[in-house]
mmCIF file of C-alpha atoms and ligand atoms in Angstrom:
data_model
loop_
_atom_site.group_PDB
_atom_site.id
_atom_site.type_symbol
_atom_site.label_atom_id
_atom_site.label_comp_id
_atom_site.label_asym_id
_atom_site.label_seq_id
_atom_site.Cartn_x
_atom_site.Cartn_y
_atom_site.Cartn_z
ATOM 1 C CA MET A 1 182.045 -43.135 28.948
ATOM 2 C CA ARG A 2 179.082 -44.969 27.152
ATOM 3 C CA ILE A 3 178.274 -41.897 25.559
ATOM 4 C CA ARG A 4 181.980 -41.700 24.310
ATOM 5 C CA SER A 5 181.679 -45.658 22.885
ATOM 6 C CA VAL A 6 178.406 -45.171 21.781
ATOM 7 C CA LEU A 7 179.511 -42.016 19.628
ATOM 8 C CA ASN A 8 182.551 -44.131 18.839
ATOM 9 C CA ALA A 9 181.113 -47.003 17.202
ATOM 10 C CA VAL A 10 178.982 -45.374 15.232
ATOM 11 C CA SER A 11 181.102 -43.043 13.912
ATOM 12 C CA ALA A 12 182.288 -45.808 11.430
ATOM 13 C CA ILE A 13 178.870 -45.962 10.292
ATOM 14 C CA LEU A 14 177.926 -41.655 10.231
ATOM 15 C CA SER A 15 178.169 -40.348 6.429
ATOM 16 C CA CYS A 16 177.642 -37.673 3.780
ATOM 17 C CA ALA A 17 178.576 -34.861 5.647
ATOM 18 C CA VAL A 18 179.682 -31.827 3.586
ATOM 19 C CA VAL A 19 181.812 -28.726 3.392
ATOM 20 C CA THR A 20 182.410 -26.252 1.335
ATOM 21 C CA SER A 21 184.418 -22.895 1.806
ATOM 22 C CA ALA A 22 182.776 -19.984 1.483
ATOM 23 C CA GLN A 23 184.567 -17.314 -0.012
ATOM 24 C CA SER A 24 181.770 -14.296 -0.349
ATOM 25 C CA PRO A 25 181.556 -11.805 2.430
ATOM 26 C CA ASP A 26 178.343 -13.040 4.378
ATOM 27 C CA PRO A 27 175.554 -10.802 5.430
ATOM 28 C CA ILE A 28 174.444 -12.835 8.428
ATOM 29 C CA GLY A 29 177.782 -12.323 10.172
ATOM 30 C CA THR A 30 181.497 -11.916 10.499
ATOM 31 C CA ILE A 31 184.123 -14.543 12.048
ATOM 32 C CA TYR A 32 187.004 -13.302 14.226
ATOM 33 C CA SER A 33 189.550 -15.602 14.630
ATOM 34 C CA GLY A 34 192.188 -13.024 16.329
ATOM 35 C CA HIS A 35 193.119 -12.907 20.178
ATOM 36 C CA VAL A 36 190.498 -13.051 22.991
ATOM 37 C CA PRO A 37 191.118 -12.124 26.319
ATOM 38 C CA ALA A 38 190.828 -15.224 29.180
ATOM 39 C CA ASN A 39 187.525 -13.271 30.512
ATOM 40 C CA LEU A 40 185.090 -13.423 27.750
ATOM 41 C CA HIS A 41 181.930 -12.112 28.610
ATOM 42 C CA GLY A 42 181.987 -13.251 32.747
ATOM 43 C CA SER A 43 183.609 -16.742 31.658
ATOM 44 C CA ASP A 44 187.314 -17.110 32.313
ATOM 45 C CA TYR A 45 187.596 -21.250 32.032
ATOM 46 C CA HIS A 46 190.405 -22.217 30.208
ATOM 47 C CA TYR A 47 189.568 -23.953 26.979
ATOM 48 C CA PRO A 48 191.501 -26.271 24.790
ATOM 49 C CA TRP A 49 191.095 -25.180 21.934
ATOM 50 C CA PRO A 50 191.286 -21.401 20.014
ATOM 51 C CA VAL A 51 188.230 -19.712 21.039
ATOM 52 C CA LYS A 52 186.497 -17.773 17.932
ATOM 53 C CA LEU A 53 184.019 -15.250 17.680
ATOM 54 C CA PHE A 54 180.918 -15.314 15.860
ATOM 55 C CA ASN A 55 179.645 -11.556 15.624
ATOM 56 C CA PHE A 56 176.026 -11.053 14.190
ATOM 57 C CA TYR A 57 173.821 -8.005 14.710
ATOM 58 C CA ASN A 58 170.151 -10.058 16.194
ATOM 59 C CA GLN A 59 166.535 -8.629 18.019
ATOM 60 C CA ARG A 60 168.183 -5.197 17.317
ATOM 61 C CA GLN A 61 171.972 -5.823 18.675
ATOM 62 C CA LYS A 62 174.751 -6.679 18.089
ATOM 63 C CA LEU A 63 176.203 -10.274 19.509
ATOM 64 C CA SER A 64 179.103 -12.759 19.984
ATOM 65 C CA MET A 65 178.653 -16.342 19.951
ATOM 66 C CA ALA A 66 182.357 -17.720 20.834
ATOM 67 C CA PHE A 67 182.927 -21.612 19.772
ATOM 68 C CA MET A 68 185.801 -23.947 19.109
ATOM 69 C CA ASP A 69 186.161 -25.202 15.552
ATOM 70 C CA VAL A 70 188.284 -28.452 15.566
ATOM 71 C CA PRO A 71 189.984 -29.510 12.544
ATOM 72 C CA ALA A 72 189.624 -33.356 11.834
ATOM 73 C CA SER A 73 192.595 -34.992 13.107
ATOM 74 C CA ARG A 74 192.714 -37.706 10.361
ATOM 75 C CA LYS A 75 192.113 -36.659 7.069
ATOM 76 C CA SER A 76 190.778 -40.103 5.361
ATOM 77 C CA ASN A 77 187.584 -38.920 6.666
ATOM 78 C CA LYS A 78 187.805 -35.467 5.267
ATOM 79 C CA GLY A 79 184.275 -33.771 4.811
ATOM 80 C CA LYS A 80 182.316 -35.072 7.803
ATOM 81 C CA THR A 81 181.328 -32.463 10.791
ATOM 82 C CA ALA A 82 179.644 -32.715 13.327
ATOM 83 C CA VAL A 83 177.984 -30.228 15.817
ATOM 84 C CA LEU A 84 178.053 -30.287 19.401
ATOM 85 C CA LEU A 85 175.713 -28.948 21.550
ATOM 86 C CA HIS A 86 175.673 -28.109 25.439
ATOM 87 C CA GLY A 87 173.423 -28.457 28.194
ATOM 88 C CA GLY A 88 172.435 -25.533 30.081
ATOM 89 C CA ASN A 89 174.298 -26.130 33.531
ATOM 90 C CA PHE A 90 177.284 -26.663 30.916
ATOM 91 C CA CYS A 91 179.628 -24.796 27.756
ATOM 92 C CA GLY A 92 180.880 -25.884 24.810
ATOM 93 C CA VAL A 93 184.134 -26.933 25.990
ATOM 94 C CA THR A 94 182.580 -29.749 28.561
ATOM 95 C CA TRP A 95 182.625 -31.847 25.296
ATOM 96 C CA SER A 96 186.037 -31.479 25.075
ATOM 97 C CA ASP A 97 186.182 -35.676 25.249
ATOM 98 C CA THR A 98 183.852 -36.560 22.728
ATOM 99 C CA ALA A 99 185.285 -33.336 20.399
ATOM 100 C CA ARG A 100 188.767 -34.606 20.400
ATOM 101 C CA GLN A 101 187.080 -38.452 19.857
ATOM 102 C CA LEU A 102 185.385 -36.994 17.047
ATOM 103 C CA SER A 103 188.689 -35.290 15.814
ATOM 104 C CA ALA A 104 189.943 -38.614 15.942
ATOM 105 C CA ALA A 105 187.314 -40.050 14.130
ATOM 106 C CA GLY A 106 188.211 -37.646 10.775
ATOM 107 C CA TYR A 107 185.234 -35.217 11.813
ATOM 108 C CA ARG A 108 185.624 -31.011 11.939
ATOM 109 C CA VAL A 109 184.000 -30.357 15.496
ATOM 110 C CA ILE A 110 182.020 -27.142 16.676
ATOM 111 C CA LEU A 111 181.161 -26.714 20.298
ATOM 112 C CA PRO A 112 179.452 -23.006 19.790
ATOM 113 C CA ASP A 113 178.577 -21.588 23.787
ATOM 114 C CA ASP A 114 174.506 -20.689 23.375
ATOM 115 C CA ILE A 115 174.358 -16.800 22.932
ATOM 116 C CA GLY A 116 173.454 -15.743 26.774
ATOM 117 C CA PHE A 117 175.947 -18.766 27.714
ATOM 118 C CA CYS A 118 179.568 -19.092 28.597
ATOM 119 C CA LYS A 119 181.721 -17.053 26.694
ATOM 120 C CA SER A 120 179.181 -15.409 24.573
ATOM 121 C CA SER A 121 177.108 -12.565 24.748
ATOM 122 C CA LYS A 122 174.389 -12.052 26.579
ATOM 123 C CA PRO A 123 171.655 -9.767 26.069
ATOM 124 C CA GLN A 124 169.514 -8.805 28.566
ATOM 125 C CA GLY A 125 166.512 -7.901 26.078
ATOM 126 C CA TYR A 126 166.256 -10.917 24.355
ATOM 127 C CA SER A 127 163.917 -13.864 23.284
ATOM 128 C CA TYR A 128 166.195 -16.890 24.535
ATOM 129 C CA ASN A 129 162.852 -19.364 22.663
ATOM 130 C CA VAL A 130 165.145 -22.454 21.333
ATOM 131 C CA HIS A 131 163.984 -21.726 17.642
ATOM 132 C CA GLN A 132 166.205 -18.423 17.880
ATOM 133 C CA GLN A 133 169.307 -20.864 19.618
ATOM 134 C CA ALA A 134 168.669 -23.162 16.885
ATOM 135 C CA LEU A 135 168.487 -20.535 14.412
ATOM 136 C CA ASN A 136 171.976 -18.864 15.854
ATOM 137 C CA ILE A 137 173.438 -22.253 15.322
ATOM 138 C CA ASN A 138 172.703 -22.798 11.833
ATOM 139 C CA SER A 139 173.843 -19.017 10.977
ATOM 140 C CA LEU A 140 177.287 -19.979 12.567
ATOM 141 C CA LEU A 141 177.139 -23.230 10.512
ATOM 142 C CA THR A 142 176.096 -20.843 7.322
ATOM 143 C CA VAL A 143 178.811 -18.316 7.552
ATOM 144 C CA LEU A 144 181.517 -21.360 8.080
ATOM 145 C CA GLY A 145 180.732 -22.578 5.060
ATOM 146 C CA ILE A 146 179.270 -25.974 6.358
ATOM 147 C CA ASP A 147 175.816 -27.479 5.089
ATOM 148 C CA HIS A 148 175.639 -30.129 6.191
ATOM 149 C CA ALA A 149 176.497 -32.064 10.503
ATOM 150 C CA THR A 150 175.456 -34.480 12.323
ATOM 151 C CA ILE A 151 174.119 -32.054 15.546
ATOM 152 C CA ILE A 152 174.477 -33.845 19.131
ATOM 153 C CA GLY A 153 173.419 -32.465 21.597
ATOM 154 C CA HIS A 154 173.264 -32.799 25.560
ATOM 155 C CA SER A 155 169.879 -31.861 27.991
ATOM 156 C CA MET A 156 168.895 -28.384 26.714
ATOM 157 C CA GLY A 157 171.366 -28.956 24.030
ATOM 158 C CA GLY A 158 169.542 -31.517 23.034
ATOM 159 C CA MET A 159 165.992 -29.991 22.666
ATOM 160 C CA ILE A 160 167.834 -27.583 20.816
ATOM 161 C CA ALA A 161 169.394 -29.673 18.274
ATOM 162 C CA ALA A 162 165.607 -31.500 18.347
ATOM 163 C CA ARG A 163 164.128 -28.267 17.290
ATOM 164 C CA TYR A 164 167.263 -27.500 14.805
ATOM 165 C CA GLY A 165 166.016 -31.097 13.099
ATOM 166 C CA LEU A 166 163.191 -29.545 13.095
ATOM 167 C CA MET A 167 164.092 -26.552 11.695
ATOM 168 C CA TYR A 168 166.849 -27.723 8.931
ATOM 169 C CA PRO A 169 165.882 -31.413 8.027
ATOM 170 C CA ASP A 170 168.246 -30.679 5.388
ATOM 171 C CA SER A 171 171.057 -30.336 6.574
ATOM 172 C CA VAL A 172 171.676 -32.664 9.589
ATOM 173 C CA ASP A 173 173.098 -35.957 8.496
ATOM 174 C CA GLN A 174 172.237 -37.633 12.107
ATOM 175 C CA LEU A 175 170.706 -36.402 15.248
ATOM 176 C CA PHE A 176 171.989 -37.587 19.010
ATOM 177 C CA LEU A 177 169.605 -36.205 21.618
ATOM 178 C CA VAL A 178 171.755 -37.241 24.706
ATOM 179 C CA ASP A 179 169.505 -36.889 27.884
ATOM 180 C CA PRO A 180 167.409 -33.892 26.122
ATOM 181 C CA LEU A 181 165.652 -31.710 27.502
ATOM 182 C CA GLY A 182 161.301 -31.867 26.941
ATOM 183 C CA LEU A 183 160.418 -34.612 26.736
ATOM 184 C CA GLU A 184 157.709 -34.106 28.713
ATOM 185 C CA ASP A 185 155.451 -30.884 29.018
ATOM 186 C CA TRP A 186 155.909 -29.382 32.393
ATOM 187 C CA VAL A 187 153.505 -26.846 31.898
ATOM 188 C CA ALA A 188 150.974 -29.289 31.376
ATOM 189 C CA LYS A 189 151.748 -31.471 33.692
ATOM 190 C CA GLY A 190 151.059 -28.495 36.430
ATOM 191 C CA VAL A 191 154.037 -26.050 36.890
ATOM 192 C CA PRO A 192 152.488 -22.701 38.367
ATOM 193 C CA PHE A 193 154.863 -19.745 36.548
ATOM 194 C CA LEU A 194 157.052 -18.444 38.516
ATOM 195 C CA SER A 195 157.793 -14.665 37.425
ATOM 196 C CA ILE A 196 161.539 -14.431 35.585
ATOM 197 C CA ASP A 197 162.392 -11.994 38.201
ATOM 198 C CA ALA A 198 161.896 -14.447 41.084
ATOM 199 C CA THR A 199 163.615 -17.151 39.383
ATOM 200 C CA TYR A 200 166.590 -14.596 39.156
ATOM 201 C CA GLU A 201 166.462 -13.872 42.547
ATOM 202 C CA SER A 202 167.352 -17.725 42.829
ATOM 203 C CA GLN A 203 169.423 -17.732 40.120
ATOM 204 C CA VAL A 204 171.916 -14.560 41.364
ATOM 205 C CA VAL A 205 172.744 -16.777 44.514
ATOM 206 C CA GLN A 206 174.114 -19.634 43.154
ATOM 207 C CA ASN A 207 177.463 -20.286 44.632
ATOM 208 C CA PHE A 208 179.516 -23.911 44.211
ATOM 209 C CA SER A 209 178.048 -25.807 46.787
ATOM 210 C CA SER A 210 174.462 -24.993 45.533
ATOM 211 C CA LEU A 211 175.042 -25.988 41.893
ATOM 212 C CA LYS A 212 176.555 -29.000 43.113
ATOM 213 C CA ALA A 213 174.170 -30.085 45.866
ATOM 214 C CA TYR A 214 171.796 -29.584 42.057
ATOM 215 C CA GLU A 215 173.804 -31.384 39.596
ATOM 216 C CA ALA A 216 174.308 -34.206 42.688
ATOM 217 C CA ALA A 217 170.591 -34.316 42.712
ATOM 218 C CA SER A 218 169.251 -34.201 39.332
ATOM 219 C CA TYR A 219 172.060 -35.469 36.909
ATOM 220 C CA PHE A 220 173.944 -38.366 39.333
ATOM 221 C CA HIS A 221 170.965 -39.472 41.103
ATOM 222 C CA ASN A 222 171.576 -41.844 43.313
ATOM 223 C CA ALA A 223 175.358 -42.254 41.939
ATOM 224 C CA THR A 224 178.247 -41.409 43.254
ATOM 225 C CA TRP A 225 179.924 -37.743 42.397
ATOM 226 C CA LYS A 226 183.328 -37.746 41.240
ATOM 227 C CA PRO A 227 185.994 -35.461 42.122
ATOM 228 C CA GLU A 228 185.905 -34.766 38.277
ATOM 229 C CA TYR A 229 182.689 -33.959 37.631
ATOM 230 C CA ASP A 230 183.855 -30.530 40.267
ATOM 231 C CA THR A 231 185.573 -28.912 37.580
ATOM 232 C CA TRP A 232 182.182 -27.895 35.865
ATOM 233 C CA VAL A 233 180.702 -27.139 38.491
ATOM 234 C CA GLN A 234 183.340 -24.638 39.303
ATOM 235 C CA MET A 235 183.465 -23.860 35.904
ATOM 236 C CA LEU A 236 179.829 -22.284 35.912
ATOM 237 C CA ALA A 237 180.553 -20.957 39.877
ATOM 238 C CA ASP A 238 182.897 -18.622 38.523
ATOM 239 C CA ILE A 239 180.206 -17.388 35.691
ATOM 240 C CA TYR A 240 178.207 -16.850 38.511
ATOM 241 C CA ALA A 241 180.787 -14.701 40.720
ATOM 242 C CA GLY A 242 182.596 -13.433 37.680
ATOM 243 C CA ASP A 243 181.859 -9.409 36.396
ATOM 244 C CA GLN A 244 178.553 -10.334 34.754
ATOM 245 C CA GLY A 245 177.315 -12.745 36.849
ATOM 246 C CA SER A 246 174.346 -11.176 37.526
ATOM 247 C CA GLU A 247 173.315 -10.531 33.884
ATOM 248 C CA TYR A 248 174.128 -14.406 33.613
ATOM 249 C CA ALA A 249 171.452 -15.212 35.998
ATOM 250 C CA TYR A 250 168.948 -13.097 34.442
ATOM 251 C CA VAL A 251 169.431 -14.679 31.303
ATOM 252 C CA MET A 252 169.289 -18.253 32.926
ATOM 253 C CA ALA A 253 165.163 -16.399 34.520
ATOM 254 C CA LEU A 254 164.932 -16.111 30.504
ATOM 255 C CA VAL A 255 166.343 -18.916 29.518
ATOM 256 C CA THR A 256 164.188 -20.733 31.871
ATOM 257 C CA ASP A 257 161.114 -19.347 30.624
ATOM 258 C CA ALA A 258 161.889 -20.004 27.157
ATOM 259 C CA LEU A 259 162.238 -23.645 27.728
ATOM 260 C CA LEU A 260 159.031 -24.441 30.080
ATOM 261 C CA SER A 261 156.903 -23.052 27.017
ATOM 262 C CA GLN A 262 158.238 -24.723 24.570
ATOM 263 C CA PRO A 263 158.973 -28.802 25.473
ATOM 264 C CA VAL A 264 160.211 -30.216 22.092
ATOM 265 C CA ILE A 265 157.209 -33.771 22.863
ATOM 266 C CA TYR A 266 154.905 -32.604 20.699
ATOM 267 C CA GLN A 267 156.737 -32.194 17.621
ATOM 268 C CA LEU A 268 158.852 -35.748 17.425
ATOM 269 C CA PRO A 269 157.068 -37.325 15.392
ATOM 270 C CA ASN A 270 158.198 -34.744 12.973
ATOM 271 C CA LEU A 271 162.243 -35.646 12.867
ATOM 272 C CA GLN A 272 162.635 -36.890 9.849
ATOM 273 C CA MET A 273 166.487 -37.419 10.235
ATOM 274 C CA ARG A 274 168.022 -40.566 11.632
ATOM 275 C CA THR A 275 167.905 -39.539 15.656
ATOM 276 C CA TYR A 276 170.057 -41.898 18.044
ATOM 277 C CA LEU A 277 168.055 -40.645 21.370
ATOM 278 C CA MET A 278 170.285 -41.798 24.725
ATOM 279 C CA VAL A 279 168.540 -41.270 27.813
ATOM 280 C CA GLY A 280 170.022 -41.914 31.577
ATOM 281 C CA GLU A 281 167.860 -44.350 33.780
ATOM 282 C CA ASN A 282 168.727 -42.166 36.977
ATOM 283 C CA ASP A 283 168.137 -38.789 35.503
ATOM 284 C CA VAL A 284 165.057 -36.971 37.893
ATOM 285 C CA THR A 285 165.877 -33.628 35.871
ATOM 286 C CA ALA A 286 162.945 -31.459 35.663
ATOM 287 C CA LEU A 287 161.938 -27.916 34.773
ATOM 288 C CA GLY A 288 159.759 -26.108 37.436
ATOM 289 C CA LYS A 289 159.883 -29.177 40.372
ATOM 290 C CA ALA A 290 162.215 -27.036 42.578
ATOM 291 C CA TRP A 291 158.565 -24.752 42.326
ATOM 292 C CA SER A 292 155.999 -27.065 41.921
ATOM 293 C CA PRO A 293 153.659 -28.521 44.577
ATOM 294 C CA MET A 294 155.052 -32.090 45.712
ATOM 295 C CA SER A 295 151.989 -33.737 43.957
ATOM 296 C CA VAL A 296 153.195 -31.787 40.398
ATOM 297 C CA ALA A 297 156.793 -32.634 41.347
ATOM 298 C CA ALA A 298 156.496 -35.910 41.895
ATOM 299 C CA THR A 299 154.634 -36.549 38.752
ATOM 300 C CA LEU A 300 158.375 -35.205 36.511
ATOM 301 C CA GLY A 301 161.679 -36.403 35.563
ATOM 302 C CA HIS A 302 160.507 -39.893 35.182
ATOM 303 C CA TYR A 303 163.080 -40.968 32.568
ATOM 304 C CA SER A 304 162.810 -44.596 32.523
ATOM 305 C CA THR A 305 159.511 -43.883 31.208
ATOM 306 C CA LEU A 306 159.893 -40.341 29.231
ATOM 307 C CA GLY A 307 162.644 -41.946 27.453
ATOM 308 C CA PRO A 308 160.713 -44.795 26.000
ATOM 309 C CA ALA A 309 157.715 -43.066 25.486
ATOM 310 C CA ALA A 310 159.585 -40.344 23.367
ATOM 311 C CA ALA A 311 161.172 -43.122 21.074
ATOM 312 C CA ALA A 312 157.926 -44.421 19.907
ATOM 313 C CA LEU A 313 157.159 -40.903 18.746
ATOM 314 C CA ILE A 314 160.551 -40.578 16.514
ATOM 315 C CA PRO A 315 160.336 -42.690 13.056
ATOM 316 C CA ASN A 316 163.453 -43.358 12.336
ATOM 317 C CA LEU A 317 165.165 -44.178 15.742
ATOM 318 C CA LEU A 318 167.894 -45.948 17.599
ATOM 319 C CA PHE A 319 167.049 -45.826 21.299
ATOM 320 C CA SER A 320 169.975 -46.666 23.819
ATOM 321 C CA TRP A 321 169.509 -46.489 28.377
ATOM 322 C CA LEU A 322 173.230 -44.729 29.158
ATOM 323 C CA ASP A 323 175.278 -45.851 32.390
HETATM 324 C C1 NAG B 1 175.681 -20.815 49.027
HETATM 325 O O1 NAG B 1 174.746 -20.299 48.451
HETATM 326 C C2 NAG B 1 173.733 -21.086 49.648
HETATM 327 C C3 NAG B 1 172.683 -21.133 48.691
HETATM 328 O O2 NAG B 1 171.836 -19.961 48.797
HETATM 329 C C4 NAG B 1 174.064 -20.413 50.952
HETATM 330 O O3 NAG B 1 173.263 -20.732 51.776
HETATM 331 C C5 NAG B 1 175.289 -20.574 50.908
HETATM 332 O O4 NAG B 1 175.655 -19.928 52.450
HETATM 333 C C6 NAG B 1 176.591 -20.256 50.009
HETATM 334 N N1 NAG B 1 177.730 -20.849 50.371
HETATM 335 C C7 NAG B 1 178.800 -20.164 50.193
HETATM 336 C C8 NAG B 1 180.462 -19.972 50.358
HETATM 337 O O5 NAG B 1 178.515 -18.623 49.874
HETATM 338 C C1 NAG B 2 167.786 -44.878 41.831
HETATM 339 O O1 NAG B 2 167.333 -44.295 41.424
HETATM 340 C C2 NAG B 2 166.357 -45.107 41.095
HETATM 341 C C3 NAG B 2 165.033 -43.674 40.250
HETATM 342 O O2 NAG B 2 164.599 -43.527 41.131
HETATM 343 C C4 NAG B 2 165.563 -45.708 41.564
HETATM 344 O O3 NAG B 2 164.031 -46.688 40.965
HETATM 345 C C5 NAG B 2 166.731 -46.855 42.228
HETATM 346 O O4 NAG B 2 165.704 -47.857 43.080
HETATM 347 C C6 NAG B 2 167.435 -46.409 43.362
HETATM 348 N N1 NAG B 2 168.111 -46.479 43.399
HETATM 349 C C7 NAG B 2 169.392 -47.098 44.818
HETATM 350 C C8 NAG B 2 170.324 -48.216 44.697
HETATM 351 O O5 NAG B 2 168.716 -46.203 45.428
#
């Protein structure tokens, strides 16, 4: 709720997003705006706006990135775009409420599902490194003719957003990092290597109860679980139980492996644009905690100190605690 009010408050001062129309065919990929099946790449979750596809060729294979493109509902601020990047246990659709608010504030809003996630394709032989995910988002925006945007990312999406800001500083109007991952170097702190196959084994058995237990412990630490959170757990559980559940579990293993090796903390001093960092004091999310010795696990995910430490590294920063 706090995220929404902060976004509302700052929307008034966001400026200068430029949208142009791509007229000529683009070699990077193509946009498909036709009919898509309800069950797309293993996810049948209902999305409130039409699902479009960015079809492109990458790492020697054909890929399809699902996204929603929500027009600004208020015309006076035409020309501004916001891109909402989802967390690892979420999908673009999780940002729907925020998208509605941004649309009402005059933003065109793009909500992609990252490659490997949700309604996007789930390549099994693919480098899911964070730069690649940022590049994929940039390719989508390029094909859509968007050369400037406000980039907003949550959790894993915050890590991708920060990487995006480092890779494309001239294309980012402002950066919003909402409980981003990567504010600590898990491996340097002692998280041992867990093979991709072992991570897969732990992922492929996920179901509604195990996912809810994880989310309650990690994202809602000592807070009350609300019934409206269930839908996001069900969305995820249905992917695991769906026709690409095994592929999805393997993608999660590859993604975990990639994220562990790419904490963004070391590069935060290089972020040039106005950056908003929002951190939940009670958040305890940390990659590798589950398979680390207790002495290591105890050192991970202390956002009450990670937040201010990261804030001190970002040159052009506005910091806020989340309720
Ligand atoms: C869900 O997964 C957990 C852990 O793997 C398991 O103990 C439990 O029996 C599963 N529940 C259902 C309903 O399948
Ligand atoms: C909530 O969690 C934080 C961080 O672990 C802790 O400092 C605080 O005491 C907890 N509050 C309650 C009411 O349990």
